[in-house]
């Protein structure tokens, strides 16, 4: 295993969090919209 | 490097400069996928019309038979987490995530085949057994890795992953409904191709997680993190071997704490829609009740992250004391809210209760880490998950049967849940007592440095570099 520095870039972090964050936010928004029926 | 060696723990050791903030998304890749289990009910009605298409025809599957698919999956989840826990811990997170991806996606493919040839036993075998093994391995796979990357905030770290399990249903539910509408034709209802697509999508997602995941190099610490010199009474620096941990009273006390907290929450989670309509007849419509259920799911997910993060500051035992005491007060308040007709009070009570139900799941890995150390925390967590399987049976049975008993004995539907609420509060009193008796683990259970049981991957790579960017 290489012991050289291999720093994580900001782009990698954005891609990783976007990969899971976008579907999650989509799901939460859908649920929130459905939940609003409680107050109608 | 072959595929099999790529999956090995030694090939997942992070190089210097690797950011630990890459690990929560890796864990979420797995938990968001396996969280689909909570949304499986969207397939129930369509699967009762596979032959009749518009309505059930003779030979179509019955709803009661379909209910077993989810039950088998949750049952297998608990027991596979217990059985494979040690292997997950010693094999490393990448191998575990890869295996979970194969089982979970494989379960969908077998189920798709079962639906297409209309053989229910294949769906039991696919989603229930194979998928259930994927659920169990996937659920525990990132736990100890996250705890090792975030020694300063273990509750928050595991809370993030376990929040994903709650959030998975939010994605799966609309996605499944949309896919079924896309694949629906005049000849079939679209369940089989939906299963196949979901299997493929989940496989890709989980494999991405297994590629991203890394374990910290031995001796690694977050930048600026100094381990407290004086350890707290309930936070150990020693490790306990998994099969020794399950011999300790502490393990079984925490098992009961989790089981009782989950029993209290899971019962109302499944019955929230019916309960709100029956307690407030004419005021809560079926549409509003559906909104209430959605809001409860959001609080279930939020509680997983929120309460686990709070536990990093107030301590794990105190967090469970809050769950128990606040839960007792809220369950006792619900009948009063019903009596005075306060829908908003009822909703607030249950939203807080359900946030603590989620919090109970997400705080427990850090509680185990405090008691038994980090070395086998994933495997010990696997054994603890059996409490969930048991609670999955107790909770709904308690709510349903007590309500049924009350209604058949002349109690108005609006008041039929009152006794259940007091019983739930009683369960939490027992949980409070169990939590009260949790003390530090006896030193005789601690692993010694030369313990021959299993190689210690934390020391096996002792020469690896320790510096990494937090």
Coordinates of C-alpha atoms in Angstrom, one line a residue:
Chain A
X1 CA 0.0 0.0 0.0
X2 CA 1.3 3.4 -1.0
X3 CA 2.0 5.7 1.9
X4 CA 2.1 8.9 -0.2
X5 CA -0.2 11.7 0.6
X6 CA -3.5 11.4 -1.3
X7 CA -5.6 14.3 -0.2
X8 CA -9.4 14.3 -0.8
X9 CA -10.4 17.1 -3.0
X10 CA -13.4 19.4 -2.4
X11 CA -14.9 18.1 -5.7
X12 CA -14.7 14.5 -4.4
X13 CA -16.5 15.6 -1.3
X14 CA -19.2 17.5 -3.2
X15 CA -19.7 14.5 -5.6
X16 CA -19.9 12.0 -2.7
X17 CA -22.4 14.1 -0.7
X18 CA -24.4 15.0 -3.8
X19 CA -24.7 11.4 -4.8
X20 CA -26.5 10.6 -1.6
X21 CA -27.8 14.1 -0.7
X22 CA -29.8 14.8 -3.9
X23 CA -32.0 11.7 -3.8
X24 CA -32.5 12.1 -0.1
X25 CA -33.6 15.7 -0.4
X26 CA -35.9 14.7 -3.3
X27 CA -37.5 12.1 -1.0
X28 CA -37.8 14.4 2.0
X29 CA -39.4 17.1 -0.2
X30 CA -41.9 14.6 -1.6
X31 CA -42.8 13.4 1.9
X32 CA -43.1 17.0 3.2
X33 CA -45.5 17.9 0.3
X34 CA -47.6 14.9 1.2
X35 CA -47.5 15.8 4.9
X36 CA -48.9 19.2 4.2
X37 CA -52.3 17.5 3.7
X38 CA -52.5 17.3 7.5
X39 CA -52.9 21.1 7.7
X40 CA -55.3 21.4 4.8
Chain B
X1 CA -5.0 -6.7 -7.7
X2 CA -7.9 -9.1 -8.0
X3 CA -11.5 -8.2 -7.1
X4 CA -11.4 -10.4 -4.0
X5 CA -8.2 -8.8 -2.6
X6 CA -9.6 -5.3 -3.4
X7 CA -12.4 -6.1 -1.0
X8 CA -10.0 -7.0 1.8
X9 CA -9.7 -4.8 4.9
X10 CA -6.0 -4.0 4.3
X11 CA -6.9 -2.5 0.9
X12 CA -9.3 -0.1 2.5
X13 CA -6.9 1.5 4.9
X14 CA -7.0 5.3 4.2
X15 CA -3.9 7.0 2.9
X16 CA -2.7 10.2 4.5
X17 CA -4.9 13.1 3.5
X18 CA -8.1 11.1 3.1
X19 CA -11.0 13.1 4.5
X20 CA -13.1 11.3 7.1
X21 CA -16.1 13.2 5.6
X22 CA -16.1 10.8 2.7
X23 CA -17.1 8.0 5.0
X24 CA -20.7 9.1 5.9
X25 CA -21.8 9.3 2.2
X26 CA -20.3 5.8 1.8
X27 CA -22.4 4.6 4.7
X28 CA -25.5 6.4 3.4
X29 CA -25.1 4.7 0.0
X30 CA -25.9 1.5 1.8
X31 CA -28.4 2.6 4.3
X32 CA -30.5 4.7 1.8
X33 CA -30.8 1.5 -0.3
X34 CA -31.7 -1.0 2.5
X35 CA -34.1 1.6 4.0
X36 CA -36.4 0.7 1.1
X37 CA -37.6 -2.1 3.4
X38 CA -39.8 0.5 5.2
X39 CA -41.5 1.3 1.8
X40 CA -42.2 -2.3 0.8
X41 CA -45.9 -1.8 1.6
X42 CA -46.4 0.1 -1.7
X43 CA -46.1 -3.2 -3.5
X44 CA -48.7 -5.0 -1.4
X45 CA -51.9 -3.9 -3.2
X46 CA -50.4 -4.2 -6.7
X47 CA -49.2 -7.7 -5.8
X48 CA -52.8 -8.7 -4.9
X49 CA -53.8 -7.9 -8.5
X50 CA -51.0 -9.6 -10.6
X51 CA -53.5 -11.8 -12.4
X52 CA -56.7 -9.7 -12.2
X53 CA -54.8 -6.4 -13.0
X54 CA -57.7 -4.0 -12.0
X55 CA -58.9 -6.1 -9.1
X56 CA -58.0 -9.4 -7.3
X57 CA -58.9 -12.5 -9.3
X58 CA -59.1 -16.1 -8.1
X59 CA -55.5 -17.3 -7.7
X60 CA -54.2 -13.9 -6.9
X61 CA -52.1 -13.6 -3.7
X62 CA -53.8 -12.5 -0.5
X63 CA -52.7 -9.4 1.5
X64 CA -52.2 -11.6 4.6
X65 CA -49.8 -13.9 2.6
X66 CA -47.9 -10.9 1.3
X67 CA -47.5 -9.5 4.8
X68 CA -45.0 -12.3 5.5
X69 CA -42.5 -11.0 2.9
X70 CA -41.7 -7.9 5.1
X71 CA -41.9 -10.0 8.4
X72 CA -39.4 -12.6 7.1
X73 CA -37.0 -9.8 5.9
X74 CA -37.1 -8.0 9.3
X75 CA -36.7 -11.3 11.2
X76 CA -33.8 -12.4 9.0
X77 CA -32.3 -8.9 9.4
X78 CA -31.9 -9.4 13.1
X79 CA -30.5 -12.8 13.0
X80 CA -28.1 -12.3 10.0
X81 CA -26.7 -9.2 11.8
X82 CA -26.0 -11.4 14.8
X83 CA -24.6 -14.4 12.9
X84 CA -22.5 -12.4 10.4
X85 CA -21.5 -9.6 12.8
X86 CA -18.0 -11.0 13.7
X87 CA -17.3 -11.7 10.0
X88 CA -18.3 -8.2 9.1
X89 CA -16.0 -6.8 11.8
X90 CA -13.0 -8.8 10.8
X91 CA -13.5 -8.8 7.0
X92 CA -13.9 -5.0 6.9
X93 CA -16.6 -2.6 5.6
X94 CA -15.9 -3.0 1.9
X95 CA -16.3 -6.7 1.8
X96 CA -19.4 -6.4 4.0
X97 CA -20.9 -3.7 1.8
X98 CA -20.2 -5.7 -1.4
X99 CA -21.8 -8.8 0.1
X100 CA -24.8 -6.8 1.3
X101 CA -25.2 -5.3 -2.3
X102 CA -25.1 -8.8 -3.8
X103 CA -27.7 -10.1 -1.4
X104 CA -30.0 -7.1 -1.5
X105 CA -30.0 -6.7 -5.3
X106 CA -30.1 -10.5 -5.7
X107 CA -33.2 -10.6 -3.5
X108 CA -34.9 -8.1 -5.8
X109 CA -33.9 -10.2 -8.9
X110 CA -35.2 -13.5 -7.4
X111 CA -38.4 -11.7 -6.4
X112 CA -38.8 -10.2 -9.9
X113 CA -38.6 -13.7 -11.3
X114 CA -41.0 -15.0 -8.6
X115 CA -43.5 -12.3 -9.5
X116 CA -43.1 -13.0 -13.2
X117 CA -43.9 -16.7 -12.9
X118 CA -46.3 -16.0 -10.0
X119 CA -44.5 -18.1 -7.3
X120 CA -44.8 -16.5 -3.9
X121 CA -42.3 -18.8 -2.3
X122 CA -39.7 -17.3 -4.6
X123 CA -40.5 -13.8 -3.3
X124 CA -40.2 -15.1 0.3
X125 CA -36.9 -16.6 -0.6
X126 CA -35.7 -13.6 -2.6
X127 CA -36.8 -10.5 -0.7
X128 CA -37.4 -12.2 2.6
X129 CA -34.4 -14.5 3.0
X130 CA -31.7 -13.2 0.6
X131 CA -32.8 -9.6 1.0
X132 CA -33.0 -10.0 4.7
X133 CA -29.4 -11.2 4.9
X134 CA -28.5 -8.1 2.8
X135 CA -30.4 -5.9 5.3
X136 CA -28.6 -7.4 8.3
X137 CA -25.1 -7.2 6.9
X138 CA -25.7 -3.8 5.3
X139 CA -27.1 -2.3 8.4
X140 CA -24.1 -3.1 10.6
X141 CA -21.4 -2.8 7.9
X142 CA -20.5 0.9 8.4
X143 CA -21.1 1.2 12.1
X144 CA -17.7 0.5 13.6
X145 CA -15.9 2.2 10.7
X146 CA -17.8 5.5 11.4
X147 CA -17.1 5.2 15.1
X148 CA -13.4 4.8 14.4
X149 CA -13.4 7.8 12.1
X150 CA -15.3 10.0 14.5
X151 CA -14.0 9.2 18.0
X152 CA -14.9 12.8 19.0
X153 CA -18.5 12.5 17.9
X154 CA -19.5 8.8 17.5
X155 CA -23.2 9.4 18.1
X156 CA -23.4 12.0 15.3
X157 CA -21.5 9.7 12.9
X158 CA -23.6 6.6 13.4
X159 CA -26.7 8.9 13.6
X160 CA -26.0 10.0 10.0
X161 CA -25.9 6.5 8.7
X162 CA -28.9 5.2 10.5
X163 CA -30.8 8.4 9.5
X164 CA -30.3 7.1 6.0
X165 CA -32.1 3.9 6.8
X166 CA -35.1 6.0 7.8
X167 CA -34.8 8.2 4.7
X168 CA -34.5 5.3 2.3
X169 CA -38.3 4.8 2.3
X170 CA -38.8 8.4 1.2
X171 CA -36.9 7.7 -2.0
X172 CA -38.1 4.2 -2.6
X173 CA -41.8 5.0 -2.2
X174 CA -42.3 7.6 -5.0
X175 CA -39.7 5.8 -7.1
X176 CA -41.5 2.5 -6.9
X177 CA -44.9 4.0 -7.7
X178 CA -43.4 5.9 -10.7
X179 CA -41.6 2.8 -12.0
X180 CA -44.8 0.7 -11.7
X181 CA -46.7 3.3 -13.7
X182 CA -43.9 3.3 -16.4
X183 CA -43.9 -0.5 -16.7
X184 CA -47.6 -1.1 -16.5
X185 CA -49.2 -2.5 -19.6
X186 CA -52.5 -4.0 -20.5
X187 CA -50.9 -7.5 -19.8
X188 CA -49.1 -6.9 -16.5
X189 CA -49.1 -4.5 -13.6
X190 CA -45.4 -3.7 -13.7
X191 CA -44.2 -5.1 -10.4
X192 CA -41.6 -7.6 -11.8
X193 CA -39.7 -5.0 -14.0
X194 CA -39.9 -2.5 -11.1
X195 CA -38.2 -5.1 -8.8
X196 CA -35.5 -5.7 -11.5
X197 CA -34.8 -2.0 -11.9
X198 CA -34.7 -1.4 -8.2
X199 CA -32.3 -4.3 -7.8
X200 CA -30.0 -2.9 -10.4
X201 CA -30.1 0.7 -9.1
X202 CA -29.5 -0.4 -5.5
X203 CA -26.6 -2.6 -6.6
X204 CA -24.8 0.3 -8.3
X205 CA -25.5 2.6 -5.3
X206 CA -24.2 0.2 -2.8
X207 CA -21.1 -0.7 -4.8
X208 CA -20.2 3.0 -5.0
X209 CA -20.4 3.1 -1.2
X210 CA -18.1 0.0 -0.9
X211 CA -15.6 1.7 -3.3
X212 CA -15.6 5.0 -1.3
X213 CA -15.4 3.5 2.2
X214 CA -12.0 3.5 4.0
X215 CA -10.9 2.5 7.5
X216 CA -8.5 4.8 9.4
X217 CA -4.9 3.8 9.7
X218 CA -3.9 2.4 13.1
X219 CA -3.3 5.2 15.6
X220 CA -5.1 7.8 13.4
X221 CA -6.8 10.6 15.3
X222 CA -8.7 13.6 14.0
X223 CA -6.7 16.7 13.7
X224 CA -6.6 18.5 17.0
X225 CA -8.4 15.7 18.8
X226 CA -7.0 14.9 22.2
X227 CA -8.3 11.8 24.0
X228 CA -9.6 12.8 27.4
X229 CA -7.0 12.0 30.1
X230 CA -9.5 11.0 32.6
X231 CA -12.0 8.6 31.2
X232 CA -15.7 8.8 32.3
X233 CA -17.1 5.9 34.3
X234 CA -19.3 4.7 31.5
X235 CA -16.8 5.1 28.6
X236 CA -14.3 2.4 28.4
X237 CA -10.9 2.4 26.6
X238 CA -10.8 -1.4 26.6
X239 CA -12.3 -3.7 24.1
X240 CA -14.6 -6.7 24.9
X241 CA -14.7 -9.7 22.6
X242 CA -18.2 -10.1 20.9
X243 CA -19.0 -13.5 22.5
X244 CA -17.9 -12.2 25.9
X245 CA -20.0 -9.0 25.5
X246 CA -23.2 -11.0 25.1
X247 CA -22.4 -12.8 28.5
X248 CA -22.4 -9.5 30.3
X249 CA -25.5 -8.1 32.1
X250 CA -24.8 -4.7 30.5
X251 CA -25.5 -6.2 27.0
X252 CA -28.9 -7.6 28.1
X253 CA -29.9 -4.5 30.0
X254 CA -29.2 -2.4 26.8
X255 CA -31.0 -5.1 24.8
X256 CA -34.1 -4.6 26.9
X257 CA -33.8 -0.8 26.8
X258 CA -33.8 -0.9 23.0
X259 CA -36.5 -3.6 22.8
X260 CA -38.8 -1.7 25.0
X261 CA -38.2 1.7 23.4
X262 CA -38.7 0.2 19.9
X263 CA -41.8 -1.7 21.1
X264 CA -43.4 1.5 22.3
X265 CA -42.6 3.3 19.1
X266 CA -43.2 0.6 16.4
X267 CA -46.7 -0.1 17.7
X268 CA -47.9 3.5 17.1
X269 CA -45.9 3.9 13.9
X270 CA -47.9 1.1 12.2
X271 CA -51.3 2.2 13.6
X272 CA -50.9 6.0 13.5
X273 CA -53.3 6.5 10.6
X274 CA -56.1 4.5 12.0
X275 CA -55.5 5.7 15.6
X276 CA -55.7 9.4 14.6
X277 CA -58.9 8.9 12.7
X278 CA -60.6 6.8 15.4
X279 CA -59.5 9.1 18.3
X280 CA -60.8 12.2 16.4
X281 CA -63.7 10.9 14.3
X282 CA -64.8 13.4 11.6
X283 CA -61.9 15.8 12.4
X284 CA -59.0 13.8 11.0
X285 CA -59.8 12.6 7.5
X286 CA -58.0 9.7 5.8
X287 CA -56.0 12.3 3.7
X288 CA -55.0 14.2 6.7
X289 CA -54.1 11.0 8.5
X290 CA -51.8 10.1 5.5
X291 CA -50.1 13.5 6.0
X292 CA -49.7 12.7 9.7
X293 CA -48.0 9.4 8.9
X294 CA -45.6 11.2 6.5
X295 CA -44.8 13.8 9.1
X296 CA -44.1 11.0 11.6
X297 CA -41.6 9.4 9.1
X298 CA -39.8 12.8 8.8
X299 CA -39.5 13.0 12.6
X300 CA -38.4 9.4 12.8
X301 CA -35.6 10.2 10.4
X302 CA -34.7 13.6 12.0
X303 CA -34.7 12.0 15.5
X304 CA -32.1 9.5 14.3
X305 CA -29.6 12.2 13.6
X306 CA -30.7 14.8 16.2
X307 CA -30.9 12.5 19.3
X308 CA -27.7 10.6 18.4
X309 CA -25.8 14.0 18.0
X310 CA -27.2 15.2 21.4
X311 CA -26.0 12.0 23.0
X312 CA -22.4 13.1 22.2
X313 CA -22.9 16.0 24.7
X314 CA -25.2 14.6 27.4
X315 CA -24.0 11.0 27.3
X316 CA -25.7 7.9 26.1
X317 CA -27.3 6.7 29.3
X318 CA -28.7 10.1 30.0
X319 CA -30.2 10.2 26.4
X320 CA -32.0 7.0 27.1
X321 CA -33.2 8.4 30.4
X322 CA -34.7 11.3 28.4
X323 CA -36.4 8.8 26.0
X324 CA -37.9 6.9 28.9
X325 CA -39.0 9.8 31.1
X326 CA -40.3 12.0 28.2
X327 CA -41.9 9.0 26.6
X328 CA -43.8 8.1 29.8
X329 CA -45.1 11.7 30.2
X330 CA -46.1 11.9 26.5
X331 CA -47.9 8.5 26.4
X332 CA -49.8 9.5 29.5
X333 CA -50.7 12.8 27.9
X334 CA -52.2 11.3 24.7
X335 CA -55.5 10.0 26.3
X336 CA -55.9 13.5 27.8
X337 CA -55.4 15.1 24.4
X338 CA -58.1 12.7 23.0
X339 CA -60.5 13.7 25.8
X340 CA -60.1 17.5 25.3
X341 CA -60.2 16.9 21.5
X342 CA -56.8 18.6 20.8
X343 CA -55.6 17.3 17.5
X344 CA -52.5 19.5 17.5
X345 CA -51.5 18.3 21.0
X346 CA -52.0 14.7 19.9
X347 CA -49.8 15.3 16.8
X348 CA -47.0 17.0 18.8
X349 CA -47.0 14.1 21.4
X350 CA -46.6 11.5 18.7
X351 CA -44.0 13.5 16.7
X352 CA -41.8 13.7 19.7
X353 CA -42.4 10.0 20.6
X354 CA -41.5 8.9 17.1
X355 CA -38.3 11.1 17.1
X356 CA -37.2 9.2 20.2
X357 CA -38.1 5.9 18.5
X358 CA -35.6 6.8 15.7
X359 CA -33.1 8.2 18.3
X360 CA -33.2 4.9 20.1
X361 CA -31.8 3.1 17.0
X362 CA -29.1 5.6 16.2
X363 CA -27.8 6.2 19.7
X364 CA -27.3 2.5 20.6
X365 CA -24.2 1.9 18.5
X366 CA -22.4 4.7 20.4
X367 CA -23.8 3.3 23.7
X368 CA -22.3 -0.1 22.9
X369 CA -19.0 1.6 21.9
X370 CA -18.9 3.3 25.3
X371 CA -19.5 0.0 27.1
X372 CA -17.6 -2.5 25.0
X373 CA -15.0 -0.5 23.1
X374 CA -14.6 -0.1 19.3
X375 CA -13.0 -3.4 18.3
X376 CA -16.1 -5.5 18.1
X377 CA -18.8 -2.8 18.3
X378 CA -20.3 -3.7 14.9
X379 CA -20.6 -7.4 15.8
X380 CA -22.1 -6.6 19.2
X381 CA -24.5 -4.2 17.5
X382 CA -25.4 -7.1 15.2
X383 CA -26.5 -9.2 18.2
X384 CA -28.4 -6.3 19.7
X385 CA -30.5 -5.9 16.5
X386 CA -32.3 -9.1 17.6
X387 CA -34.1 -6.7 20.0
X388 CA -35.6 -5.0 17.0
X389 CA -36.8 -8.3 15.6
X390 CA -38.5 -9.1 18.8
X391 CA -40.0 -5.6 19.2
X392 CA -41.3 -5.9 15.6
X393 CA -43.5 -8.7 16.9
X394 CA -44.4 -7.3 20.4
X395 CA -45.3 -3.7 19.4
X396 CA -48.0 -4.2 16.7
X397 CA -49.5 -7.2 18.5
X398 CA -49.9 -5.2 21.8
X399 CA -51.6 -2.3 20.0
X400 CA -53.9 -4.4 17.8
X401 CA -55.0 -6.9 20.4
X402 CA -55.6 -4.5 23.2
X403 CA -57.6 -2.2 20.9
X404 CA -59.6 -5.2 19.6
X405 CA -60.3 -6.4 23.2
X406 CA -61.5 -3.0 24.2
X407 CA -63.8 -2.5 21.2
X408 CA -65.4 -6.0 21.6
X409 CA -66.0 -5.1 25.3
X410 CA -68.0 -2.0 24.4
X411 CA -65.3 0.7 24.8
X412 CA -65.9 3.5 22.2
X413 CA -63.3 3.5 19.4
X414 CA -62.2 7.0 20.4
X415 CA -61.1 5.7 23.8
X416 CA -60.0 2.2 22.7
X417 CA -56.3 3.2 22.6
X418 CA -56.1 4.7 26.1
X419 CA -55.2 1.5 27.9
X420 CA -52.5 0.8 25.3
X421 CA -51.0 4.2 25.9
X422 CA -50.7 3.5 29.6
X423 CA -49.2 0.1 28.8
X424 CA -46.6 1.7 26.6
X425 CA -45.8 4.1 29.4
X426 CA -45.4 1.1 31.7
X427 CA -43.0 -0.5 29.2
X428 CA -40.9 2.6 29.3
X429 CA -40.9 2.5 33.1
X430 CA -39.3 -1.0 32.9
X431 CA -36.9 0.4 30.2
X432 CA -35.9 3.2 32.6
X433 CA -35.1 0.7 35.4
X434 CA -33.0 -1.4 33.0
X435 CA -31.1 1.7 31.9
X436 CA -30.6 2.7 35.5
X437 CA -28.8 -0.6 36.2
X438 CA -26.3 -0.2 33.4
X439 CA -22.9 0.1 35.0
X440 CA -19.3 -0.2 33.6
X441 CA -18.3 -3.6 32.3
X442 CA -16.3 -5.7 34.7
X443 CA -12.5 -5.7 33.9
X444 CA -12.4 -9.5 33.6
X445 CA -14.3 -9.2 30.2
X446 CA -11.7 -6.8 28.7
X447 CA -9.5 -8.2 25.9
X448 CA -5.8 -8.5 26.7
X449 CA -3.1 -7.2 24.3
X450 CA -2.1 -10.8 23.4
X451 CA -5.6 -12.1 23.0
X452 CA -5.5 -15.0 20.5
X453 CA -9.1 -14.6 19.4
X454 CA -9.0 -13.2 15.9
X455 CA -6.3 -11.0 14.4
X456 CA -6.7 -7.3 15.3
X457 CA -6.7 -5.3 12.1
X458 CA -6.0 -2.2 14.1
X459 CA -2.6 -3.5 15.0
X460 CA -1.9 -5.6 11.9
X461 CA -1.0 -2.4 10.0
X462 CA 0.8 -0.7 12.8
X463 CA 3.4 0.6 10.3
X464 CA 0.9 2.4 8.2
X465 CA 0.9 6.2 8.3
X466 CA -1.3 7.8 10.9
X467 CA -1.7 11.3 9.6
X468 CA -4.9 12.1 7.8
X469 CA -6.9 15.2 7.3
X470 CA -10.0 15.4 9.4

